[in-house]
PDB file of C-alpha atoms in Angstrom:
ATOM      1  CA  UNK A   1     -32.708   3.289  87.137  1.00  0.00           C
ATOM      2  CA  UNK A   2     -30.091   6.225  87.590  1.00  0.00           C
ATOM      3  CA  UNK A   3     -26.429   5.649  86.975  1.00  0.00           C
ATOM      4  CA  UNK A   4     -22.946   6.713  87.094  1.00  0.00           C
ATOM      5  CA  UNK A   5     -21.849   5.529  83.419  1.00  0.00           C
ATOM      6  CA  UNK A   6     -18.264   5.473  82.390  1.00  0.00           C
ATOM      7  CA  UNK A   7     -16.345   5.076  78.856  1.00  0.00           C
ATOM      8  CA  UNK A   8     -14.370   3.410  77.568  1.00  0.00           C
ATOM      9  CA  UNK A   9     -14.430   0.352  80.295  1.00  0.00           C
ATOM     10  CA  UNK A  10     -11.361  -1.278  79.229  1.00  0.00           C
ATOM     11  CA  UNK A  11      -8.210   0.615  77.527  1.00  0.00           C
ATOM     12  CA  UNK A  12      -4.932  -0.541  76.653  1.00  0.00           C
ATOM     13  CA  UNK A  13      -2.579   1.961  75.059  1.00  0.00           C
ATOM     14  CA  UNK A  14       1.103   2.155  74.664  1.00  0.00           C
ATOM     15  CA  UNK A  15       3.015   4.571  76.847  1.00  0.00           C
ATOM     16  CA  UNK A  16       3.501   8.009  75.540  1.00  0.00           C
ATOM     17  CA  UNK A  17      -0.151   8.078  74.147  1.00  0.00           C
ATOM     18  CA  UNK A  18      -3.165  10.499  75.441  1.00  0.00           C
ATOM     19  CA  UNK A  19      -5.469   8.888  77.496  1.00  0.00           C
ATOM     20  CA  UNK A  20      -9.139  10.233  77.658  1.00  0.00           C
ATOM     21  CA  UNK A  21     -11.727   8.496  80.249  1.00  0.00           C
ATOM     22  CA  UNK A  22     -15.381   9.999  80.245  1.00  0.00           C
ATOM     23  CA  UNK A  23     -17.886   9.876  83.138  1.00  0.00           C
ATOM     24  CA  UNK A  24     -21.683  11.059  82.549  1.00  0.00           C
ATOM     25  CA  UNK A  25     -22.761  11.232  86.224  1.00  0.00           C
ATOM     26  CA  UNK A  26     -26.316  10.991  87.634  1.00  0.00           C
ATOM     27  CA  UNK A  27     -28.784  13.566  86.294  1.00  0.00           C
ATOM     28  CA  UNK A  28     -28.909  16.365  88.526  1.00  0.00           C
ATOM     29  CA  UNK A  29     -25.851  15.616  90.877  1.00  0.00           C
ATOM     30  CA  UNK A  30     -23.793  18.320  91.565  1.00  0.00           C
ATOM     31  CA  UNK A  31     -20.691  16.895  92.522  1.00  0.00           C
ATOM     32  CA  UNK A  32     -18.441  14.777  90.624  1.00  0.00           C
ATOM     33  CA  UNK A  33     -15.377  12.613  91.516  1.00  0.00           C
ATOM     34  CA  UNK A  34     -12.351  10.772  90.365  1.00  0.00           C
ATOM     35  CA  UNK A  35     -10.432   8.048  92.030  1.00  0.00           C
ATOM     36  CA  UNK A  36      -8.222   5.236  90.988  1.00  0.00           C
ATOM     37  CA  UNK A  37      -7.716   1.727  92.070  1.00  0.00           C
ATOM     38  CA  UNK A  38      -4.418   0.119  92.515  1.00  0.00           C
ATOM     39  CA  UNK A  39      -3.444  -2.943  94.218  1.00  0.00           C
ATOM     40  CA  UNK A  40      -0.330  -1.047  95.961  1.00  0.00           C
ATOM     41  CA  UNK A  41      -2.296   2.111  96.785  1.00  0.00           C
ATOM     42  CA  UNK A  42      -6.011   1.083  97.345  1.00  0.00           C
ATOM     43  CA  UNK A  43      -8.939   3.507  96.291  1.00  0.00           C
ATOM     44  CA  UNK A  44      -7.569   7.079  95.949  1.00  0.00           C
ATOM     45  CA  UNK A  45      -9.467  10.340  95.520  1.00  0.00           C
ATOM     46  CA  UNK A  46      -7.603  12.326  92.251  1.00  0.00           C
ATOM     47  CA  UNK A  47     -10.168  15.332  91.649  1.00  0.00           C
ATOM     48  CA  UNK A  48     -13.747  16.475  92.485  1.00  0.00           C
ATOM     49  CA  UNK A  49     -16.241  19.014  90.946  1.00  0.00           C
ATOM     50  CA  UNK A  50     -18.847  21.228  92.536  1.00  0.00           C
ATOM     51  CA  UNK A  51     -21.239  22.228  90.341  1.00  0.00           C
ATOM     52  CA  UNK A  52     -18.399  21.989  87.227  1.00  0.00           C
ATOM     53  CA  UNK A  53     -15.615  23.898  89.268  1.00  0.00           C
ATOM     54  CA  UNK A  54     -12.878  21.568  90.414  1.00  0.00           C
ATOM     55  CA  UNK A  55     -12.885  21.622  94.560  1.00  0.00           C
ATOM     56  CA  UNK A  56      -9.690  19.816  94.936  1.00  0.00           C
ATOM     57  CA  UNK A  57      -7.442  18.047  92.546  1.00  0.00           C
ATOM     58  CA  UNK A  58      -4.552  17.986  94.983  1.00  0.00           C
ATOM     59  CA  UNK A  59      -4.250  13.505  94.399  1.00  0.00           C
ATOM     60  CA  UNK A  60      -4.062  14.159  90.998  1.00  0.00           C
ATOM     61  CA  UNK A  61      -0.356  14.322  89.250  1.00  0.00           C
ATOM     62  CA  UNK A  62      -0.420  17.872  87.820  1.00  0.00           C
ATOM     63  CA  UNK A  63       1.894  17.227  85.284  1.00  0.00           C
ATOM     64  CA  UNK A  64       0.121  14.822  83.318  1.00  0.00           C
ATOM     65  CA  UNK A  65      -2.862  14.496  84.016  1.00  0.00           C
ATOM     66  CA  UNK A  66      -5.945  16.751  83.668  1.00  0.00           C
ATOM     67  CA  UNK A  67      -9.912  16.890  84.830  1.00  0.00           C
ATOM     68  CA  UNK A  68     -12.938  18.876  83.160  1.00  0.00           C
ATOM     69  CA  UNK A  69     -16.503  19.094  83.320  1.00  0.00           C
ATOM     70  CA  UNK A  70     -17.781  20.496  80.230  1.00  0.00           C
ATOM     71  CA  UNK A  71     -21.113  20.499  80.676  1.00  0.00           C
ATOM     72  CA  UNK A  72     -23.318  19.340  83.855  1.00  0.00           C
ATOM     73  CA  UNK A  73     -23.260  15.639  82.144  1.00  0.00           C
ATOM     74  CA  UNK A  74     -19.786  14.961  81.089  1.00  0.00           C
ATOM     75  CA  UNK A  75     -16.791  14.733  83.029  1.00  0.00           C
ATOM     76  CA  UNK A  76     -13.173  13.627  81.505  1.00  0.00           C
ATOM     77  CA  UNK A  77     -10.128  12.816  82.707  1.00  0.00           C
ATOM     78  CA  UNK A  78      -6.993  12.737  80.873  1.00  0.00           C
ATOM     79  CA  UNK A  79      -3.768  11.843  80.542  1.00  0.00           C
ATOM     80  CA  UNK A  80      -0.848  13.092  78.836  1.00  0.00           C
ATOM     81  CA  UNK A  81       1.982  11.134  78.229  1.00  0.00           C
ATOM     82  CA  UNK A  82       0.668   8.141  80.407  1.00  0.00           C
ATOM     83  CA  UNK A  83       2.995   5.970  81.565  1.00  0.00           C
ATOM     84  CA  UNK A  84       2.737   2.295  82.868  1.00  0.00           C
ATOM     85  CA  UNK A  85       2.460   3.128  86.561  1.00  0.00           C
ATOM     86  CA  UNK A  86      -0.967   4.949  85.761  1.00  0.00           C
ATOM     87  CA  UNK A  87      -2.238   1.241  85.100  1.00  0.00           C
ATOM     88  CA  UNK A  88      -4.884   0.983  87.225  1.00  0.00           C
ATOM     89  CA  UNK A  89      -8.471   1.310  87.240  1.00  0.00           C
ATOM     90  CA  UNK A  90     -10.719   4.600  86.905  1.00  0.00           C
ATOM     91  CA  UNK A  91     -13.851   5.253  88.883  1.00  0.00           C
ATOM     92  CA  UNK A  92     -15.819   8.199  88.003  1.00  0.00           C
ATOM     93  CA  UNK A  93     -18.565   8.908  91.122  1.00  0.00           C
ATOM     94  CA  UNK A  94     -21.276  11.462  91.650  1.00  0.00           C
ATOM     95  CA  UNK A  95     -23.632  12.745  94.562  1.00  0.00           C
ATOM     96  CA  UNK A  96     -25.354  15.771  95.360  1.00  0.00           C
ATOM     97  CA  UNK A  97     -24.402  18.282  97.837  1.00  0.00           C
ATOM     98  CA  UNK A  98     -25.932  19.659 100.052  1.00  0.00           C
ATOM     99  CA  UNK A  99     -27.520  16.166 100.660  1.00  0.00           C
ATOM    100  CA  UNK A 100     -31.357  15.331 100.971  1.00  0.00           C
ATOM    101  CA  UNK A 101     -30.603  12.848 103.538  1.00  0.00           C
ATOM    102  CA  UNK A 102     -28.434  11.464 101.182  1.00  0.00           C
ATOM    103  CA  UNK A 103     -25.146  11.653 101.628  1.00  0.00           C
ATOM    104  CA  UNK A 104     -23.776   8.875  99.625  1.00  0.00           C
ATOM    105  CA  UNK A 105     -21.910   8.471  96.172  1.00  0.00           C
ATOM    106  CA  UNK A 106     -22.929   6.579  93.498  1.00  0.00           C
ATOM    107  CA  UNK A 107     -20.179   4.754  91.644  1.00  0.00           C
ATOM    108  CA  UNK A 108     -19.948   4.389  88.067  1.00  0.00           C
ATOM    109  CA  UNK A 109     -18.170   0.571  87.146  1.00  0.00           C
ATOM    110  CA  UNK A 110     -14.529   2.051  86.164  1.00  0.00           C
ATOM    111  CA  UNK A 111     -12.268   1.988  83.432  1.00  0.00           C
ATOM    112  CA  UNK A 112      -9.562  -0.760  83.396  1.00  0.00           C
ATOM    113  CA  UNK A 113      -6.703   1.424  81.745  1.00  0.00           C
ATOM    114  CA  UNK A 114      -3.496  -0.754  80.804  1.00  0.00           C
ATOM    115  CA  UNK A 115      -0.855   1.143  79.724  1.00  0.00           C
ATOM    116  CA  UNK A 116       2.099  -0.776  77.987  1.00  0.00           C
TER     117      UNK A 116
ATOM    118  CA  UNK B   1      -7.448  14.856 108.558  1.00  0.00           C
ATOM    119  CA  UNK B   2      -9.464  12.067 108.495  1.00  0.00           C
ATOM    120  CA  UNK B   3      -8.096   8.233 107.892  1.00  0.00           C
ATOM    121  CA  UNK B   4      -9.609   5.016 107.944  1.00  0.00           C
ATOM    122  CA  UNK B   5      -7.993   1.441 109.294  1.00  0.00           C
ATOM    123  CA  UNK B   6      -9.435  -2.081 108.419  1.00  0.00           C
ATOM    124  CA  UNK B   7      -8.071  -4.887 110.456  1.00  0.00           C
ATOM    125  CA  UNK B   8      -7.432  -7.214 107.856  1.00  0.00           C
ATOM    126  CA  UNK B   9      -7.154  -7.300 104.319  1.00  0.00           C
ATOM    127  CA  UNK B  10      -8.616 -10.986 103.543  1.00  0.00           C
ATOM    128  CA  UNK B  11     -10.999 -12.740 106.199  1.00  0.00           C
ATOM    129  CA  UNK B  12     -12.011 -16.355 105.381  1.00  0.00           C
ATOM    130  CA  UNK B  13     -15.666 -17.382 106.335  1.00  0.00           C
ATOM    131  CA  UNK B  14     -17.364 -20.616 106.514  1.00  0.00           C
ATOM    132  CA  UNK B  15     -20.750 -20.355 105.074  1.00  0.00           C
ATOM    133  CA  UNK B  16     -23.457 -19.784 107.517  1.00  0.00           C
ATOM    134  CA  UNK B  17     -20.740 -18.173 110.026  1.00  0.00           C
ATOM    135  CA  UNK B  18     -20.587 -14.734 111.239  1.00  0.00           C
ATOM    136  CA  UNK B  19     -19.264 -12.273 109.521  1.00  0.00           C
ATOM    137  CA  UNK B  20     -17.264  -9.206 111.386  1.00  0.00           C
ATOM    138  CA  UNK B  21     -15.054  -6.718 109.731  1.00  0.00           C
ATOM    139  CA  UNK B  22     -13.628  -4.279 111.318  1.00  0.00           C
ATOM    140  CA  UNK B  23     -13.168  -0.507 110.653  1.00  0.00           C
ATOM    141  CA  UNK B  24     -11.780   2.634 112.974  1.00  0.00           C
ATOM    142  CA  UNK B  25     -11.624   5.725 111.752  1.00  0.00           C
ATOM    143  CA  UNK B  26     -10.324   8.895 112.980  1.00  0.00           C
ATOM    144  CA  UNK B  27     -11.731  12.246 112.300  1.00  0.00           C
ATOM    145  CA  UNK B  28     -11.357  15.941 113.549  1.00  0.00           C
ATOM    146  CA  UNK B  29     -15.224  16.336 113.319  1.00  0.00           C
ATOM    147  CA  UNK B  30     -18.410  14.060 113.505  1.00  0.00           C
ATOM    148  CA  UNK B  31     -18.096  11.971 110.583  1.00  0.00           C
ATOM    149  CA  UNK B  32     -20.326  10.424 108.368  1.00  0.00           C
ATOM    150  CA  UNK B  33     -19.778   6.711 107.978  1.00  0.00           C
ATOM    151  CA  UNK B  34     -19.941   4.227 105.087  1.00  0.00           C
ATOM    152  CA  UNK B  35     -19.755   0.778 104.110  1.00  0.00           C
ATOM    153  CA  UNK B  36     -19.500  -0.300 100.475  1.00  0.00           C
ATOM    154  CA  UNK B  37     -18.892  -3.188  98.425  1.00  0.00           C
ATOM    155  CA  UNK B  38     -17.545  -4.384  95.279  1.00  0.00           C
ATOM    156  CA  UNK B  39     -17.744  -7.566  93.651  1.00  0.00           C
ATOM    157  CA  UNK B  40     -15.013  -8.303  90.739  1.00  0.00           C
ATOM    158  CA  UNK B  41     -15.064  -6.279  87.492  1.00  0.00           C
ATOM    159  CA  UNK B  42     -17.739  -3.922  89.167  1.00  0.00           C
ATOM    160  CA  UNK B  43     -17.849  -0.340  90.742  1.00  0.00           C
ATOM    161  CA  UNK B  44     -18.736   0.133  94.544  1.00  0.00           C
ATOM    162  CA  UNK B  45     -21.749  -0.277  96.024  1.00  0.00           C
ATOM    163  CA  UNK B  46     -23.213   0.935  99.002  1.00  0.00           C
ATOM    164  CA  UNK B  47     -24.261  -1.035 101.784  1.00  0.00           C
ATOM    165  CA  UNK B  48     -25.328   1.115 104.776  1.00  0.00           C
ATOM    166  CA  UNK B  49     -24.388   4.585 105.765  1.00  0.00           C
ATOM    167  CA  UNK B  50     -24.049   6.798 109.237  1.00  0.00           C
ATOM    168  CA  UNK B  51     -24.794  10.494 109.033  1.00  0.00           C
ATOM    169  CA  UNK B  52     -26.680  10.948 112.294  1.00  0.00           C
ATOM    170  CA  UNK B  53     -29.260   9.303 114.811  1.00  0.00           C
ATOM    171  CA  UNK B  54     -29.358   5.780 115.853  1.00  0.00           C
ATOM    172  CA  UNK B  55     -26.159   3.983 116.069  1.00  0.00           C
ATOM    173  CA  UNK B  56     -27.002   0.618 114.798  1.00  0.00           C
ATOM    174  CA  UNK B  57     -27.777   0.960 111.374  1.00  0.00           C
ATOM    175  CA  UNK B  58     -29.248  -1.772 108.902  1.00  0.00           C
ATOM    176  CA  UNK B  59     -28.348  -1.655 105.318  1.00  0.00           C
ATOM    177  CA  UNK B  60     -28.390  -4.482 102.307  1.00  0.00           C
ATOM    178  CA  UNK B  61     -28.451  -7.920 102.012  1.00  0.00           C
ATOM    179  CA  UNK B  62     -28.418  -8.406 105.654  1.00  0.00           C
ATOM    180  CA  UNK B  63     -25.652  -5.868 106.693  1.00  0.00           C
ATOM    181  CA  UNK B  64     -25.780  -4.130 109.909  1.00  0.00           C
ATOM    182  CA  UNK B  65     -22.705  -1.737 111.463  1.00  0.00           C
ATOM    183  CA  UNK B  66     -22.456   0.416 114.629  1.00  0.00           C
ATOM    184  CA  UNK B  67     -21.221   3.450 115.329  1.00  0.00           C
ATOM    185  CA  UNK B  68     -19.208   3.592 118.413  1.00  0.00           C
ATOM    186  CA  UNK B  69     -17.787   7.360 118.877  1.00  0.00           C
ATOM    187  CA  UNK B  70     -16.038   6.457 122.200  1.00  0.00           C
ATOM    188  CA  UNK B  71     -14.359   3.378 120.376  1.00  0.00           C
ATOM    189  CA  UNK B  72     -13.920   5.223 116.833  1.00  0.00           C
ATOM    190  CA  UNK B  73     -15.260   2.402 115.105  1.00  0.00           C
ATOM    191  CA  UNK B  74     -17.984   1.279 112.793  1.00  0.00           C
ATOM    192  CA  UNK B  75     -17.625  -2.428 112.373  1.00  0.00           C
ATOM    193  CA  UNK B  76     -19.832  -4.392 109.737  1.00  0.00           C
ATOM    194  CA  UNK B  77     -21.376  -7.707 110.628  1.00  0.00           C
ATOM    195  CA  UNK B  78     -23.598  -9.990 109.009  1.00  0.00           C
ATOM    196  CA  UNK B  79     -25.161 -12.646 111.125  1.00  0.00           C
ATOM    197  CA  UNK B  80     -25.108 -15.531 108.437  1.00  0.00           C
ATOM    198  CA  UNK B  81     -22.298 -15.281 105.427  1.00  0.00           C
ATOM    199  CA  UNK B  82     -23.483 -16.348 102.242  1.00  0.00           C
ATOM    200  CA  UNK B  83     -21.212 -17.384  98.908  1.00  0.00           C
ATOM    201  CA  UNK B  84     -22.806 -14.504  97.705  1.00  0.00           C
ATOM    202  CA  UNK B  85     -21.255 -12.037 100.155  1.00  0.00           C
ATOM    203  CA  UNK B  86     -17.408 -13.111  98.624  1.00  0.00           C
ATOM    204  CA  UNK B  87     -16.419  -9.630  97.445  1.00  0.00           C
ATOM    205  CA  UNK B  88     -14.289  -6.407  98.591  1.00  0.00           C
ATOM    206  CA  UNK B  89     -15.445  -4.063 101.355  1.00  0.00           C
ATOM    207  CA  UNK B  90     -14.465  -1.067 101.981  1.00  0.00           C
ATOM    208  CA  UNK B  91     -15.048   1.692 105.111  1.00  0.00           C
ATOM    209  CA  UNK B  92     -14.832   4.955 104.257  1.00  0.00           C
ATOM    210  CA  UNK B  93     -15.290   8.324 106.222  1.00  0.00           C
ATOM    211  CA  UNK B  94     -16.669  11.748 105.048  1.00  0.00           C
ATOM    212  CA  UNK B  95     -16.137  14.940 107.270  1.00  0.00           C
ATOM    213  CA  UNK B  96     -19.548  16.825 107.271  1.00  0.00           C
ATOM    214  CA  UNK B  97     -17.348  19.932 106.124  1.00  0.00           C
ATOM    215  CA  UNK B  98     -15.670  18.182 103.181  1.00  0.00           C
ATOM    216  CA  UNK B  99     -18.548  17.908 101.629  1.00  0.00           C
ATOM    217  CA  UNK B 100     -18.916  14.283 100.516  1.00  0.00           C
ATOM    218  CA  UNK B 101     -15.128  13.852  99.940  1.00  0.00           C
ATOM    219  CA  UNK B 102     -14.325   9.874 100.546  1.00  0.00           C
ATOM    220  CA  UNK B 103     -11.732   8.638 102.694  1.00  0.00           C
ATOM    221  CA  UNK B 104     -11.296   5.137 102.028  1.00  0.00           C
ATOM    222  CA  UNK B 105     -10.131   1.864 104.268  1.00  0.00           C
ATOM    223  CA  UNK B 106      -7.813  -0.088 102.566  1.00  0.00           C
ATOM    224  CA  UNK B 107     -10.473  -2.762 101.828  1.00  0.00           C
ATOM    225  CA  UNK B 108     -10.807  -6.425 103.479  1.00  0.00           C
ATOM    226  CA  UNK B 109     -11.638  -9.332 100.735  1.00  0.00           C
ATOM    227  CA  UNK B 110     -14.220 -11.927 102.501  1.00  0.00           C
ATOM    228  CA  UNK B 111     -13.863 -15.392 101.152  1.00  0.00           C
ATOM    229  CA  UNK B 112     -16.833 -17.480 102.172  1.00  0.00           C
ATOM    230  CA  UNK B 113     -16.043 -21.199 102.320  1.00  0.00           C
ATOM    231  CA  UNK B 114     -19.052 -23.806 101.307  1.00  0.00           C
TER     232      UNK B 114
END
């Protein structure tokens, strides 16, 4: 059974601190995404990869934070200083593109970053 | 651009009731349409899914939506709510040329009373 899997799941670090959150999407999906999860601001899309090249990273704060894919089964996301309003929860999500039909995403089940 | 509205961000069920939640959208090209779900402490699953063809289209547990285009909408229903349905649902909208980018609805809660 193929899944989006993320790590860590839970993180609680102390502001100022580097924050790295790792995604290993679905074998052979070519597209990756980011979003976070607040209670304020709902489900927002930070970053996405085609094929390892970032597409759009335009709902991602450039100053701190940061997206890669280094290979075709890692993606990371980081962030540098965090700060306590980048509590929230991480969702790393894959798909492939141009679709077979497809068409949907397939969620990994987030990281729950606290930052104190 | 493309945005998504849910009427209502918590709807309270009895179970066995109907279930209706409600979803417009607005897009500058054909859209493809989505409906997922996510119970606490889990990612998103998805429920059912537009792209093209019929308009009424079936998807898990019992979840059906249509897709009006004159009325902008895609409203999920569920004939019969279960406790298990209590969970977040969210509407979301992809433009065919955006390839596979996510707009997402702000999310109704469903609360299914015994």
């Amino acid at each position: 059974d193929a899944r989006v899997t993320q790590t860590p799941r839970h993180k609680v670090t102390e502001m100022g601190q580097e924050v790295t959150m790792r995604c290993q999407p679905i074998l052979g999906h070519n597209t990756v995404f980011w979003y976070r999860q607040t209670m304020m601001q709902g489900l927002e899309l930070l970053a996405y990869f085609r094929n390892r090249a970032p597409l759009d990273d335009s709902g991602m704060p450039k100053d701190r934070f940061s997206a890669e894919m280094p290979d075709a089964t890692l993606a990371t996301l980081k962030i540098q200083p965090s700060e306590p309003r980048d509590s929230a929860v991480y969702f790393c999500a894959s798909g492939l593109v141009p679709g077979t039909g497809d068409y949907e995403q397939y969620f990994g089940p987030g990281t729950r970053l606290t930052v104190t | 651009a493309q945005s998504v509205t849910q009427l209502g961000s918590h709807v309270s069920v009895s179970e066995g009731a109907l279930v209706l939640l409600r979803c417009n959208y607005s897009s500058s090209v054909p859209p493809y349409l989505f409906w997922y779900v996510q119970y606490p402490n889990q990612g998103l699953q998805l429920l059912l899914k537009y792209t093209t063809g019929a308009t009424l289209v079936k998807g898990i547990n019992g979840f059906e939506a249509e897709f009006k285009k004159s009325e902008t909408s895609f409203h999920l229903t569920k004939p019969s709510a279960h406790m298990s349905d209590a969970a977040e649902y969210f509407c979301a909208v992809s433009e065919r040329a955006a390839g596979n980018k996510l707009t997402f609805g702000g999310g109704t809660r469903v609360l299914v009373k015994p």
